[in-house]
Coordinates of C-alpha atoms in Angstrom, one line a residue:
M1 CA 0.0 0.0 0.0
T2 CA 1.5 3.4 -1.0
D3 CA 1.6 6.4 1.2
R4 CA -1.1 8.1 -0.8
Q5 CA -3.5 5.2 -0.4
R6 CA -2.7 5.0 3.3
E7 CA -3.4 8.7 3.8
T8 CA -6.6 8.5 1.7
R9 CA -7.8 5.6 3.8
M10 CA -7.0 7.6 7.0
Y11 CA -9.0 10.6 5.7
L12 CA -11.9 8.4 4.8
V13 CA -11.9 6.6 8.2
G14 CA -11.7 10.0 9.9
F15 CA -14.6 11.3 7.8
G16 CA -16.7 8.3 8.6
L17 CA -16.1 8.6 12.3
A18 CA -16.7 12.3 12.3
L19 CA -19.9 11.9 10.4
T20 CA -21.1 9.2 12.8
L21 CA -20.1 11.2 15.9
T22 CA -22.1 14.1 14.4
L23 CA -25.2 12.2 13.4
V24 CA -25.6 10.2 16.7
P25 CA -26.4 13.2 18.9
F26 CA -28.8 14.5 16.3
A27 CA -30.6 11.2 16.2
L28 CA -30.7 11.0 20.0
V29 CA -32.4 14.4 20.2
H30 CA -34.6 13.9 17.2
W31 CA -36.1 10.6 18.3
G32 CA -36.0 11.4 22.0
L33 CA -34.0 8.3 23.0
M34 CA -32.5 10.1 25.9
Q35 CA -33.5 13.2 28.0
G36 CA -32.1 15.5 30.5
R37 CA -28.7 15.1 32.1
T38 CA -28.0 11.8 30.4
L39 CA -28.5 13.3 27.0
A40 CA -26.2 16.3 27.8
I41 CA -23.4 14.0 29.1
T42 CA -23.7 11.7 26.1
I43 CA -23.5 14.7 23.7
A44 CA -20.5 16.0 25.6
V45 CA -18.7 12.7 25.5
L46 CA -19.3 12.3 21.8
A47 CA -18.1 15.9 21.3
V48 CA -14.8 15.1 23.0
A49 CA -14.5 11.9 21.0
Q50 CA -15.0 14.0 17.8
I51 CA -12.3 16.4 18.9
A52 CA -10.0 13.4 19.3
V53 CA -10.9 12.1 15.8
H54 CA -10.2 15.4 14.2
L55 CA -6.8 15.7 16.0
R56 CA -5.8 12.2 15.0
F57 CA -7.1 11.8 11.5
F58 CA -7.1 15.3 10.0
L59 CA -4.4 17.1 11.9
H60 CA -2.2 14.0 12.3
I61 CA -1.4 14.6 15.9
D62 CA -0.6 11.5 17.9
L63 CA 1.5 10.6 20.9
S64 CA 4.7 10.0 18.9
R65 CA 7.9 11.9 20.1
Q66 CA 8.0 14.3 17.1
K67 CA 4.4 15.3 17.4
R68 CA 4.5 15.9 21.2
E69 CA 5.2 19.6 20.9
D70 CA 2.1 20.1 18.8
L71 CA 0.0 18.2 21.3
Q72 CA 1.4 20.3 24.2
L73 CA 0.6 23.4 22.3
I74 CA -3.0 22.3 21.7
L75 CA -3.4 21.2 25.4
F76 CA -2.1 24.6 26.6
T77 CA -4.5 26.4 24.3
V78 CA -7.4 24.3 25.6
L79 CA -6.3 25.1 29.2
L80 CA -6.2 28.9 28.5
L81 CA -9.7 28.7 26.8
A82 CA -11.1 26.7 29.7
I83 CA -9.7 29.2 32.2
M84 CA -11.2 32.1 30.2
A85 CA -14.6 30.4 29.8
F86 CA -15.0 29.2 33.4
G87 CA -13.6 32.5 34.7
T88 CA -16.2 34.4 32.7
L89 CA -19.0 32.2 33.9
W90 CA -17.8 32.5 37.5
I91 CA -17.7 36.3 37.3
M92 CA -21.1 36.6 35.6
G93 CA -22.6 34.2 38.2
N94 CA -21.1 36.3 41.0
L95 CA -22.5 39.5 39.5
A96 CA -25.9 37.9 39.0
T97 CA -26.1 37.0 42.7
R98 CA -25.2 40.6 43.6
M99 CA -27.9 42.2 41.5

């Protein structure tokens, strides 16, 4: 198998997984198979799985030694975004209780 065929196969597998991880939450909501907190947790888990699929199959980031710097950069970016998002929600919640 040539490199081109291997890469094409990787993209097709990634596309299939991404499409499945997108359609499953829509189906769960549309047909009402789950409700409430269980539905929200399931959608969140599928979203994280889809992030992992995109990182692995489309951005080619894995745990190999040479890609570790890219992974650290992405994890640091996620940490900064999480601090900003949760900090904003915390401040807004605090201000809402003071109003």
